[in-house]
Short mmCIF file of C-alpha atoms and ligand atoms in Angstrom, two decimals:
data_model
loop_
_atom_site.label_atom_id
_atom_site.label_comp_id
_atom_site.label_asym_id
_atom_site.label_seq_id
_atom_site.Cartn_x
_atom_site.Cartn_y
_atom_site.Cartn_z
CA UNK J 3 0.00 0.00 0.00
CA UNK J 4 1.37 3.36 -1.08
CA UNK J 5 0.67 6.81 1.00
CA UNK J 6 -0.19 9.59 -0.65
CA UNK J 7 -1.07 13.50 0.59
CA UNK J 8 -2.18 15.94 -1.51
CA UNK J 9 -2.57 19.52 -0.21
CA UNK J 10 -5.55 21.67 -1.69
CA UNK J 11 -8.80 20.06 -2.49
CA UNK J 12 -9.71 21.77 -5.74
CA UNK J 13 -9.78 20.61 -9.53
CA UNK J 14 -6.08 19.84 -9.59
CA UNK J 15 -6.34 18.24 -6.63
CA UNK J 16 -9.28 16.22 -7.39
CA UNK J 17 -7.94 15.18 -10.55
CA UNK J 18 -4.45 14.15 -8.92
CA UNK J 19 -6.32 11.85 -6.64
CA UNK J 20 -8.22 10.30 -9.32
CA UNK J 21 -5.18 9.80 -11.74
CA UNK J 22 -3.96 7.95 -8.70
CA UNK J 23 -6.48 5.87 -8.06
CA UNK J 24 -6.36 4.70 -12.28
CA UNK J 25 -2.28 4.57 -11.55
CA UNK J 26 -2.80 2.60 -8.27
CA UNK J 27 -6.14 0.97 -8.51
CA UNK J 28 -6.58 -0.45 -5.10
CA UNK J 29 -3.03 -0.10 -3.79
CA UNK J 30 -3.10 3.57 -3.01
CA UNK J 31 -4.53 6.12 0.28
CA UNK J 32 -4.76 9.30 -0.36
CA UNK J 33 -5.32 11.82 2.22
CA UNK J 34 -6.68 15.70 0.46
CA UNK J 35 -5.88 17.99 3.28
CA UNK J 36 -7.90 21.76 2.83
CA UNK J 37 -7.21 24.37 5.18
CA UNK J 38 -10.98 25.07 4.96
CA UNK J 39 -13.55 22.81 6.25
CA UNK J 40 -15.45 22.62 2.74
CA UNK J 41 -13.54 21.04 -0.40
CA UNK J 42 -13.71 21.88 -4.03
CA UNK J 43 -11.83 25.29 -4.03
CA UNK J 44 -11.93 27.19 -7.07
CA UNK J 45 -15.22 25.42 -7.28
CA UNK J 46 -16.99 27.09 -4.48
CA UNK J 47 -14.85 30.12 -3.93
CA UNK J 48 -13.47 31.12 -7.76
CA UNK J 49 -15.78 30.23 -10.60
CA UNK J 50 -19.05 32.88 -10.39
CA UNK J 51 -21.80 31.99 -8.95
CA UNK J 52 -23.63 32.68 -12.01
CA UNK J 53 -21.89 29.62 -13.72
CA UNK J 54 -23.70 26.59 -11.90
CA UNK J 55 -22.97 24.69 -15.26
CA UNK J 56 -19.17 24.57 -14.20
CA UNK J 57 -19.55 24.33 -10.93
CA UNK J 58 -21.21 21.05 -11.66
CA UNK J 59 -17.95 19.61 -12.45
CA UNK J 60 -17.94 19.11 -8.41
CA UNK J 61 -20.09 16.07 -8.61
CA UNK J 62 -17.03 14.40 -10.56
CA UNK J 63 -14.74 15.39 -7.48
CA UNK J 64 -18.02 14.31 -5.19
CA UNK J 65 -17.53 10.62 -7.00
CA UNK J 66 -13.51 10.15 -6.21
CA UNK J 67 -13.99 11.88 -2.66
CA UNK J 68 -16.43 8.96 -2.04
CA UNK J 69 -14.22 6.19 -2.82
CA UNK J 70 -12.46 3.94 -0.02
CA UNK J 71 -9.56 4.74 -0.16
CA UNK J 72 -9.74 8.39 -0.71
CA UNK J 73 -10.54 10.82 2.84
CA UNK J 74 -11.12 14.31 2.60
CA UNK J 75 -9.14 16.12 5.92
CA UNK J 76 -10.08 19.83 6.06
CA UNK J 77 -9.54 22.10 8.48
CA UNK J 78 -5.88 21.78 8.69
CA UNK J 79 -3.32 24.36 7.50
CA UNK J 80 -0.30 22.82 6.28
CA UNK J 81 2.70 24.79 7.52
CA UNK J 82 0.54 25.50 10.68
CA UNK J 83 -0.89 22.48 11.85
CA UNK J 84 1.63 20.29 10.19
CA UNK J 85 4.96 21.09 8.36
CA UNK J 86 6.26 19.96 4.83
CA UNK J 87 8.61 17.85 6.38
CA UNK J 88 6.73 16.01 8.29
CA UNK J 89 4.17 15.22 5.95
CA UNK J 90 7.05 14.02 3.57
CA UNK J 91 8.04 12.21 6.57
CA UNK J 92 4.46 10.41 6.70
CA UNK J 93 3.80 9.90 2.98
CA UNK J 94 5.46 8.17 -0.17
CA UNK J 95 4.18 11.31 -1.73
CA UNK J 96 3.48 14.74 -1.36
CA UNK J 97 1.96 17.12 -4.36
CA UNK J 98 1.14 20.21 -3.40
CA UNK J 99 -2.22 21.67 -5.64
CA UNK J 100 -2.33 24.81 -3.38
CA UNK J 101 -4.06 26.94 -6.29
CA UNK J 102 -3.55 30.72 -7.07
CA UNK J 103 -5.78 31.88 -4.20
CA UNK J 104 -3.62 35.21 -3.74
CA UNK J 105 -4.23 38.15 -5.80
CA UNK J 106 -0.87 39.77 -7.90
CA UNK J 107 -0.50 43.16 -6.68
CA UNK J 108 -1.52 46.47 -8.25
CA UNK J 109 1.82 48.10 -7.91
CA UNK J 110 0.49 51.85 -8.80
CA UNK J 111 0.38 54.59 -6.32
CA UNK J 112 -2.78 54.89 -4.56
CA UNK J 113 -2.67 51.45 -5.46
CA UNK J 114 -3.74 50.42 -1.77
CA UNK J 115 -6.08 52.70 -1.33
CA UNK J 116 -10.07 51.70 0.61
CA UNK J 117 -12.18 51.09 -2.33
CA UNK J 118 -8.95 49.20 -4.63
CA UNK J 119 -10.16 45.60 -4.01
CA UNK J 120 -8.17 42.63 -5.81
CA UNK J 121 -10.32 39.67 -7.64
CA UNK J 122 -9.40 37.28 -5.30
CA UNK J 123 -10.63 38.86 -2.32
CA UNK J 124 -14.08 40.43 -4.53
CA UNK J 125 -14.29 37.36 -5.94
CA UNK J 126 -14.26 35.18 -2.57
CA UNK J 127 -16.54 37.62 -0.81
CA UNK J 128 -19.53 37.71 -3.44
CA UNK J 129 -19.09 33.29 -3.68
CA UNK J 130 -18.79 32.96 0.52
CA UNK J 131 -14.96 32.70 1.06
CA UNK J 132 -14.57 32.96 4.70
CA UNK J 133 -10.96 35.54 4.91
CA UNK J 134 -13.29 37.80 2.39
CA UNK J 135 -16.91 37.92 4.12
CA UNK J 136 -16.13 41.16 5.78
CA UNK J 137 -15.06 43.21 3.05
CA UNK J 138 -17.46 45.09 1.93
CA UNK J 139 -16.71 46.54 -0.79
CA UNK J 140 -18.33 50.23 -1.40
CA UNK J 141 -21.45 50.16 -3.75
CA UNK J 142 -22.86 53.14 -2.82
CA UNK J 143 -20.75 55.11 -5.76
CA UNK J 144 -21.73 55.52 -9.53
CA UNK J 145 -18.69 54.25 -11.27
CA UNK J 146 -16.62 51.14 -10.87
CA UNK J 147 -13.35 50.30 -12.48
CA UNK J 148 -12.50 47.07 -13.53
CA UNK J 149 -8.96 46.75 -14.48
CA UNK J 150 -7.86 43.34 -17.01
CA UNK J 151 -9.01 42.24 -19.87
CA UNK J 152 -9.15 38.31 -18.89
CA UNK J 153 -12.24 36.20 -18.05
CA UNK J 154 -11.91 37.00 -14.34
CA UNK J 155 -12.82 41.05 -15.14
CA UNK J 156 -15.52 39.86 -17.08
CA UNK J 157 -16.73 37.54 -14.40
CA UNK J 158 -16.38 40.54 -11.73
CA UNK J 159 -17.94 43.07 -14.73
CA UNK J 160 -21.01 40.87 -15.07
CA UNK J 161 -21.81 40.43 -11.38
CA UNK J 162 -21.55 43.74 -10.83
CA UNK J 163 -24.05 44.28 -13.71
CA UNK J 164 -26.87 41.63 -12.83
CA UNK J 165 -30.17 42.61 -11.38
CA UNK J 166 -31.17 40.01 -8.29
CA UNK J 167 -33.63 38.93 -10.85
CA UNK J 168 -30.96 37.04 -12.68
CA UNK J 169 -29.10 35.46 -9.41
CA UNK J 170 -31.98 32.94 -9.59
CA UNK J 171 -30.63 29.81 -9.50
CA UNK J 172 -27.02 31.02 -8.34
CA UNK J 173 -24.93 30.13 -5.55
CA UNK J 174 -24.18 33.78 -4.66
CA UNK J 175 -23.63 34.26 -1.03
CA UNK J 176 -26.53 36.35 0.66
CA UNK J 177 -24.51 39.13 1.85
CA UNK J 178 -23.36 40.01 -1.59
CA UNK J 179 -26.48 39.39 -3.29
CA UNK J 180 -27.98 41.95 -0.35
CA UNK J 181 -25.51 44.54 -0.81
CA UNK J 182 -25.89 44.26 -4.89
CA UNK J 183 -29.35 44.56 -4.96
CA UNK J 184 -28.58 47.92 -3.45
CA UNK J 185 -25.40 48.96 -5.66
CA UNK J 186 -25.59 52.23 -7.11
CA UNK J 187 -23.24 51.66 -9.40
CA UNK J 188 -25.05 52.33 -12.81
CA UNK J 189 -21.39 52.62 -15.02
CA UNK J 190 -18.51 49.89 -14.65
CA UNK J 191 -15.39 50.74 -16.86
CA UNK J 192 -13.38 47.67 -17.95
CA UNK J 193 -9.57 48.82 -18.87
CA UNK J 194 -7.69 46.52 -20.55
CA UNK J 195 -3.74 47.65 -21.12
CA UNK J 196 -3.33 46.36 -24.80
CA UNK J 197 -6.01 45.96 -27.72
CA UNK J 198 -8.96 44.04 -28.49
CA UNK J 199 -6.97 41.61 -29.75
CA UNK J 200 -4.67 40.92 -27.25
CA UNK J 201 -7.55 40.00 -24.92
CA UNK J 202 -7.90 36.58 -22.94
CA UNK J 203 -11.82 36.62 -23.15
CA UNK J 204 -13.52 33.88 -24.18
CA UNK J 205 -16.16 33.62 -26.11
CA UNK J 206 -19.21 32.36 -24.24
CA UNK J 207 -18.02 34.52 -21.67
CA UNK J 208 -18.01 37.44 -23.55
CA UNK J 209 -21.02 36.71 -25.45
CA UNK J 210 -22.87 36.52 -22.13
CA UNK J 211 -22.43 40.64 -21.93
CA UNK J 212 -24.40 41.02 -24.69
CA UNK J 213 -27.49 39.56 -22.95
CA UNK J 214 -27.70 41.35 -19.78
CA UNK J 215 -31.30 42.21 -18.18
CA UNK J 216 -30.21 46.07 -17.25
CA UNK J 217 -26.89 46.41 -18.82
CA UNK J 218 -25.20 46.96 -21.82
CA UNK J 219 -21.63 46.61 -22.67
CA UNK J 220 -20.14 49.32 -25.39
CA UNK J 221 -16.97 49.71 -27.33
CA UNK J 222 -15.21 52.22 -29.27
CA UNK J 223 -14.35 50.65 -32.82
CA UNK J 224 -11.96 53.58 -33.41
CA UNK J 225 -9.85 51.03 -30.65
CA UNK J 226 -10.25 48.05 -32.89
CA UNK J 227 -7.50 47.21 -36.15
CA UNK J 228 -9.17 46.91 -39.58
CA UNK J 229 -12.09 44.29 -39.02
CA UNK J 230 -9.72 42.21 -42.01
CA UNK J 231 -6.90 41.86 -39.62
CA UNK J 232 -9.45 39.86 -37.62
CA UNK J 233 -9.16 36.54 -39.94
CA UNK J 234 -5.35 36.09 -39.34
CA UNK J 235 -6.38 35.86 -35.58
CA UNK J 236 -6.96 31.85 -34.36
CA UNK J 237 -10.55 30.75 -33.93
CA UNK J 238 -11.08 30.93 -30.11
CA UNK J 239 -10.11 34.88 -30.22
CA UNK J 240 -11.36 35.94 -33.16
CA UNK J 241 -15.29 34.59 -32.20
CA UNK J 242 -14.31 37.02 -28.99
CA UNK J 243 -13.40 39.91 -30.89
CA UNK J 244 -16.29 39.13 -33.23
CA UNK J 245 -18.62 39.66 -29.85
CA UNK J 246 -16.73 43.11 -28.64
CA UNK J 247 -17.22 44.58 -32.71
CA UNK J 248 -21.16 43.55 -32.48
CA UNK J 249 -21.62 45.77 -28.48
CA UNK J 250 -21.03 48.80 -30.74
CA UNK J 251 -24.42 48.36 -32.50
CA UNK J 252 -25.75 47.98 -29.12
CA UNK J 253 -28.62 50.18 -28.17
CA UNK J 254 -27.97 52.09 -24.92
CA UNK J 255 -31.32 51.67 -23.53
CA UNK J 256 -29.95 50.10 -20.52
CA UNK J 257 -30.09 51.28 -16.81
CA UNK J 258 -26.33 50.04 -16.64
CA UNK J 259 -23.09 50.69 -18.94
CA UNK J 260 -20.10 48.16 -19.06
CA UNK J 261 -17.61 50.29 -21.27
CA UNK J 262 -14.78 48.77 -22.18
CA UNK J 263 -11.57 51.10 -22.78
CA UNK J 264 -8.57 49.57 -24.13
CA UNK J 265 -5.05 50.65 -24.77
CA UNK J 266 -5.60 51.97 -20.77
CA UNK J 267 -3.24 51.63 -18.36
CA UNK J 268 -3.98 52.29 -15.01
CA UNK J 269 -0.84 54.69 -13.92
CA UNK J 270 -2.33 56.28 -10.08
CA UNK J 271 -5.43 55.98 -8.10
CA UNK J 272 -6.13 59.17 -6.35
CA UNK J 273 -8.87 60.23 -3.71
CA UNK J 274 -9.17 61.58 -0.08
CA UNK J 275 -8.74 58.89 1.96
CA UNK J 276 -10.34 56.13 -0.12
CA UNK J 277 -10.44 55.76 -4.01
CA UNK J 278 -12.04 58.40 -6.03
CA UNK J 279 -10.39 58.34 -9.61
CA UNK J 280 -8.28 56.19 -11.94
CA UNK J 281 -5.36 58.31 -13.64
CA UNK J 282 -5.03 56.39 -16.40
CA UNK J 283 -2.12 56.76 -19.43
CA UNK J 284 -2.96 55.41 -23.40
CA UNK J 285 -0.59 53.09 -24.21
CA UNK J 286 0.72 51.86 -28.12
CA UNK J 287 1.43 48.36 -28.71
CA UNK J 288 5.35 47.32 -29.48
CA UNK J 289 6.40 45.53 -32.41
CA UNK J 290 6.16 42.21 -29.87
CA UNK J 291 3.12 42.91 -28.49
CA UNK J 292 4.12 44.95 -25.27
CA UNK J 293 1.92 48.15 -23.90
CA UNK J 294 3.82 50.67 -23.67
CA UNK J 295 3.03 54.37 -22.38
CA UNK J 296 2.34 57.73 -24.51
CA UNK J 297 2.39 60.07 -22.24
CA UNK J 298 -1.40 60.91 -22.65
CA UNK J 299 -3.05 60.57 -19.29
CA UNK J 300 -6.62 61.09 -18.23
CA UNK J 301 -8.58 60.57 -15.25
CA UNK J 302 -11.46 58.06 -14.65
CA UNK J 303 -14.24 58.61 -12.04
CA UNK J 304 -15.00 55.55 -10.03
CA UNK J 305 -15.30 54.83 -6.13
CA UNK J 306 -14.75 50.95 -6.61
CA UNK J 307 -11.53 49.48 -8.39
CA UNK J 308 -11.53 45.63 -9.10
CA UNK J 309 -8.11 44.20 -10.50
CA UNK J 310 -8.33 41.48 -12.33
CA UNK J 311 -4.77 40.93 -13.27
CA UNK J 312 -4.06 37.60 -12.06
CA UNK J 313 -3.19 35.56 -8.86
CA UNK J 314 -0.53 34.28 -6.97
CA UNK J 315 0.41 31.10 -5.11
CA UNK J 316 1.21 31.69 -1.39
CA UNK J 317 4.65 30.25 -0.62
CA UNK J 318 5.13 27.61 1.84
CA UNK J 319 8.09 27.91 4.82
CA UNK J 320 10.44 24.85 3.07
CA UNK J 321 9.74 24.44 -0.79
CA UNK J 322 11.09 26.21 -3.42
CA UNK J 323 9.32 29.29 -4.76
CA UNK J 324 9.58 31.53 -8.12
CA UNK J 325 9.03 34.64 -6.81
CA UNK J 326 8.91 36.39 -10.23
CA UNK J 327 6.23 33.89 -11.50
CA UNK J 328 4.10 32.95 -8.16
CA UNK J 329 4.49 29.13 -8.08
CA UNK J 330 6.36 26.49 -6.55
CA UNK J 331 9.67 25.89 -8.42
CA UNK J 332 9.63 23.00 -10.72
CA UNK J 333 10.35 21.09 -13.32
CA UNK J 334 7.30 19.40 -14.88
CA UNK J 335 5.77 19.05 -11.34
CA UNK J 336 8.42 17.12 -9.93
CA UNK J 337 9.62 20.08 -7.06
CA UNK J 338 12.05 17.23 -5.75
CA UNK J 339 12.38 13.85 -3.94
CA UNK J 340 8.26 12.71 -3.06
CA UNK J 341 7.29 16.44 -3.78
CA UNK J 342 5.34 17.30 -6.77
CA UNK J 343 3.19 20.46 -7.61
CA UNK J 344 0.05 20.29 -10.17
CA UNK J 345 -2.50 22.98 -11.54
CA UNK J 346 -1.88 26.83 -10.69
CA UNK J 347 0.62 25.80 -8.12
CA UNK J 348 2.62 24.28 -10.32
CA UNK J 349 2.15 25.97 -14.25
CA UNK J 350 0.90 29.79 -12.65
CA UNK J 351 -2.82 30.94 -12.76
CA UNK J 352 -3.69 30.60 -16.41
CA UNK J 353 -6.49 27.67 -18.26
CA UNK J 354 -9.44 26.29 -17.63
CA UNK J 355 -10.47 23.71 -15.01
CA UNK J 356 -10.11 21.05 -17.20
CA UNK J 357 -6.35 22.09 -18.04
CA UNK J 358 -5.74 20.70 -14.28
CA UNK J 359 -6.57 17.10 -15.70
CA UNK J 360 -3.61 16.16 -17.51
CA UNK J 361 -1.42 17.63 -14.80
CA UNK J 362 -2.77 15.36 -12.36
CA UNK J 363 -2.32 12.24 -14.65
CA UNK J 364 0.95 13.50 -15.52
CA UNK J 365 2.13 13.40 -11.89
CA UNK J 366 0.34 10.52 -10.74
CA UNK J 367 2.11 8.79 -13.67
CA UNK J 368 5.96 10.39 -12.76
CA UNK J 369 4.95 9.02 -9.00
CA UNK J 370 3.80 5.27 -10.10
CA UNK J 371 6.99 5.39 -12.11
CA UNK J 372 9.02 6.29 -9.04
CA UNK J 373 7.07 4.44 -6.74
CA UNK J 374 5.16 1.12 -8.20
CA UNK J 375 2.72 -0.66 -6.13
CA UNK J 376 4.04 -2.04 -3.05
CA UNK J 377 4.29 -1.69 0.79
CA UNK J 378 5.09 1.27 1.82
CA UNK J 379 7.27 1.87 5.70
CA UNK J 380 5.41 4.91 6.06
CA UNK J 381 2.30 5.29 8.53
CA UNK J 382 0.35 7.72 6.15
CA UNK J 383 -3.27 8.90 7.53
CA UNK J 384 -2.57 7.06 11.03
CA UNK J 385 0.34 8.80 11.61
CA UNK J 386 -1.48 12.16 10.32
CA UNK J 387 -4.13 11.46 12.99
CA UNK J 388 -2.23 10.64 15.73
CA UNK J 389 -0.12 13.86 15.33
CA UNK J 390 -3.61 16.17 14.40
CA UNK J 391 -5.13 14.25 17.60
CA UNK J 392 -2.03 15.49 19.87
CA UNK J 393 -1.97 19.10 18.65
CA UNK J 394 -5.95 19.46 19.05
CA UNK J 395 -6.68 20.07 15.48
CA UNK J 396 -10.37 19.94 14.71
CA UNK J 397 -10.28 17.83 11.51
CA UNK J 398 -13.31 17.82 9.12
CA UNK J 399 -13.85 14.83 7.22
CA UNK J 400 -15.87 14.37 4.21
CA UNK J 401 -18.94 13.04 5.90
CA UNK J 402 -18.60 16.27 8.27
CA UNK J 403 -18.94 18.06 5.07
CA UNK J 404 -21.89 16.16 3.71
CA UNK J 405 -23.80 17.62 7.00
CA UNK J 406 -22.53 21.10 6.16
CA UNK J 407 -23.85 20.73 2.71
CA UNK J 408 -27.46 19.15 3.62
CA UNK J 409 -27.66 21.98 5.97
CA UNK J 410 -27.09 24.84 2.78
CA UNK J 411 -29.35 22.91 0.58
CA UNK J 412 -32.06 22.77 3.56
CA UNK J 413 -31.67 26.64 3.45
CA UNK J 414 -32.72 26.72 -0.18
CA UNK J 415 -35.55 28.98 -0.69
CA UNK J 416 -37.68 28.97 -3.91
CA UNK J 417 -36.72 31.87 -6.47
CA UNK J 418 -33.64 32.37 -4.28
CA UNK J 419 -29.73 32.09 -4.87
CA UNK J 420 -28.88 28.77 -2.79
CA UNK J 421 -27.58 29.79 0.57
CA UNK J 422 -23.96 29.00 1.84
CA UNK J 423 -22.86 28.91 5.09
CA UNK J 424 -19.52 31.59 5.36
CA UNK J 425 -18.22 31.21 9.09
CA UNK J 426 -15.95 28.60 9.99
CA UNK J 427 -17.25 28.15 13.25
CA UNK J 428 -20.56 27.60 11.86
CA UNK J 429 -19.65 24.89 9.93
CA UNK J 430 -17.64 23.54 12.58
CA UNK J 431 -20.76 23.96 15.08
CA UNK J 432 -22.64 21.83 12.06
CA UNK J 433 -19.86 19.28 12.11
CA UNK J 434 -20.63 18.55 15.67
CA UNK J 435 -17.23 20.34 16.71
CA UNK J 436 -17.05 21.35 20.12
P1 NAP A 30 -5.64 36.40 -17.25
O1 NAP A 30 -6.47 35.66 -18.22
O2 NAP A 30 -4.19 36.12 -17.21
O3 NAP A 30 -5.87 37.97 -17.49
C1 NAP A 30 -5.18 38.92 -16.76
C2 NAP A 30 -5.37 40.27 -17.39
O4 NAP A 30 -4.74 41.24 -16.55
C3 NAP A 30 -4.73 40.42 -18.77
O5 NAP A 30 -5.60 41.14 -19.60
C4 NAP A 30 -3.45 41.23 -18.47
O6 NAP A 30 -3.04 42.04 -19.54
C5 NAP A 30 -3.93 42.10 -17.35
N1 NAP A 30 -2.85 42.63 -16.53
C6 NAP A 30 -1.86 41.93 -15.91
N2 NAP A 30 -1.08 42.77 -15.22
C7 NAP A 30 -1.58 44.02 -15.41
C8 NAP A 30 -1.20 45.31 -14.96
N3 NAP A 30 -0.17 45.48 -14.15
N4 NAP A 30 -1.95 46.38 -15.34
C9 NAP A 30 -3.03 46.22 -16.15
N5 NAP A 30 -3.42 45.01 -16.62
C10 NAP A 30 -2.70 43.93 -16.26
O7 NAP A 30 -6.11 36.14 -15.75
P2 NAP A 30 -7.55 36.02 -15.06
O8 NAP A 30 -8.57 36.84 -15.74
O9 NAP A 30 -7.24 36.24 -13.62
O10 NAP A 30 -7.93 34.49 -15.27
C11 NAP A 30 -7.11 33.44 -14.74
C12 NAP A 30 -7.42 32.13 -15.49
O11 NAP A 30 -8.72 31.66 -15.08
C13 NAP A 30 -7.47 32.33 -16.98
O12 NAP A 30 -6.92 31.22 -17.62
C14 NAP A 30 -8.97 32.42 -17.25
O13 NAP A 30 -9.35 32.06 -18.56
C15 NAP A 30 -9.51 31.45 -16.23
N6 NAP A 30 -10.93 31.75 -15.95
C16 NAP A 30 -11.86 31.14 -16.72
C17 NAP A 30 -13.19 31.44 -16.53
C18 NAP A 30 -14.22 30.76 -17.41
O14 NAP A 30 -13.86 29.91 -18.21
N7 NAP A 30 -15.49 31.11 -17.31
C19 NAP A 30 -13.59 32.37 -15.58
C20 NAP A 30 -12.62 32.99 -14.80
C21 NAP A 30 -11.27 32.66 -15.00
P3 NAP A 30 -1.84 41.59 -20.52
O15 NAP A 30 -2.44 40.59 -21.43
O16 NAP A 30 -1.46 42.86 -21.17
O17 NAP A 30 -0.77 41.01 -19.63
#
């Protein structure tokens, strides 16, 4: 029997423990370990509320989590409640699919302004992360900013946008879907730092804009290249820019504006004591594709500033980090002897869900290599136990979470987002903690 841990509980997680299991069959444990006493990560706390389609994928994780020989221990921060080393010392294996879940600073002056609000933390307080439930975030102003042009600006851009009316059937968490019902913001400004065609939209996404209840989105085709130039562009981007072209015919009959300004880079953020405006420079692309500054600046009213410019893994005391990049140091998610890294840990925060797959099968397949079936001299969960037991951790297991869950879906109200429980003692209290 062969020990494995893996740390983080989300798709790449999921899919490392079920690339073991096909590597292993029987002859494997695996132990997820989740600082948070609910699993699925990214799931629950990343993709929008608004996308229940995706967040279905959870039912595949549900499946694996289920199996024998497969235990779900949350509530346990690793570097905390139990070091690197001593997991290594417990396991055959350790792979470390920690996510992204830190947000890449905005390195601008006024940059840390109230009212300058990264995705992760927007982002975890509308879908119920606990560290984010308190941050309201002020809605009581007329413009928002929105700075990125990836699919997590158009995530924030579209929430931001929605009437409760279309939360229906969402997961949004009740204290955002309370304070957006009452946002005041009426114009939300998304500034992306090169062209439409450098974007990292994607279609459906995008396309979604178009469709809004009280919103419409609106572009300036004087930003745009020759609509010819379009065809050289590969399929994926050019259905994207296709969308952006078509919000110029737009009608602007809508209560809401989502207006998207591109070739804008955000250079200041001034106010008195909290975030008032943008200063914001036009930039020229280089001959490789770079945004580079003209010297033009101009300001931008808005009270709230998301930035959506990508996320960061949070290092852990004992493995090697790229600081430049914001992932664990590796080559081809071997970090070194029994430590591996998969997903955003491992490549940086960039593809979809399913990109985690082949990492996971990829690593299960390096460890099988390394390690074959066989009996392992390591006490694996025991020994996690015994040493959680004697340092008075309160470890959630997935049954604990089943409760948890039950008790959300026995929340449900008709014509209501599905409610989610957002303090960790709560769930703990559910979980029959003391
Ligand atoms: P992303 O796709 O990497 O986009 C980041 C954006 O931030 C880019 O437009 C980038 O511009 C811009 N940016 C970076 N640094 C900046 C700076 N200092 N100033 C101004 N702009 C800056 O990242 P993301 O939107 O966080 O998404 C992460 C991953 O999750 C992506 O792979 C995304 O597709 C995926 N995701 C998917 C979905 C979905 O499928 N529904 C939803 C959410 C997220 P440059 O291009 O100029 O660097």
């Amino acid at each position: 029997m062969r020990h494995v841990a893996v740390i983080g509980s989300g798709p790449a997680g999921y899919y490392s423990a079920e690339a073991l299991q096909k590597a292993f069959g029987e002859e494997v444990r695996i132990d997820m370990i989740d600082r948070l006493p609910v699993p699925y990560g990214l799931i629950r706390f990343g993709v929008a509320p608004d996308h229940q389609s995706i967040k279905a994928v959870s039912r595949r994780y549900e499946k694996v989590a289920l199996s024998p020989n497969v235990r779900f221990v949350g509530n346990v921060t690793v570097g905390r409640d139990v070091g690197i080393a001593e997991l290594q010392g417990l396991y055959d294996a350790v792979i470390l699919a920690t996510g992204a879940p830190h947000d890449r600073k905005l390195d601008i002056p006024g940059g840390d302004l109230p009212g300058v609000i990264g995705s992760a933390a927007f982002v975890g307080w509308y879908n119920g992360h606990p560290d984010f439930a308190d941050l309201d975030p002020p809605l009581d102003v007329s413009a928002a900013a929105v700075i990125g042009n990836g699919n997590v600006a158009l995530d924030v851009a579209r929430i931001l946008s929605k009437t409760p009316a279309e939360f229906v059937g969402s997961d949004i968490v009740a204290h955002a879907f309370e304070a957006l019902g009452n946002s005041k913001i009426r114009t939300i400004r998304v500034l992306g730092r090169r062209g439409p065609h450098q974007i990292a939209m994607t279609p459906k996404e995008l396309g979604e804009l178009g469709h809004l209840e009280d919103a419409a989105p609106q572009v300036d085709l004087a930003d745009f290249p020759p609509a010819q130039d379009d065809s050289a562009l590969e399929p994926g981007l050019r259905k994207s820019v296709t969308h952006l072209r078509d919000f110029a015919s737009l009608a602007r009959n809508k209560r809401k504006e989502i207006d998207f300004d591109f070739f804008a880079m955000p250079v200041a953020i001034e106010g008195d004591g909290r975030a008032e405006r943008m200063i914001v420079e036009r930039t020229e692309l280089t001959p490789d594709l770079r945004s580079v500054g003209t010297g033009e600046r101009y300001a931008v009213e808005c009270g709230l500033i998301v930035s959506c410019i990508g996320y960061q893994t949070p290092p852990i005391d004992g493995v090697p980090f790229e600081h430049g990049r914001g992932r664990f140091a590796n080559d081809e998610g071997v970090i070194g002897d029994g430590l591996y890294a998969v997903g955003w840990a491992r490549r940086g925060p960039t593809g979809t869900i399913g990109t985690n797959r082949p990492d996971g099968f990829e690593v299960a397949g390096k460890i099988f290599a390394v390690l074959g079936p066989g009996d392992s001299r390591r006490e694996g969960g025991a020994g996690l136990d015994r040493l959680l037991g004697a340092r008075g951790v309160n470890v959630v297991t997935f049954s604990d979470w089943q409760k948890i869950e039950a008790a959300e879906t026995a929340r449900a109200r008709e014509g209501s987002p599905r409610e989610k429980f957002v303090a960790i003692a709560e769930m703990l209290g559910l979980c029959g903690a003391p």
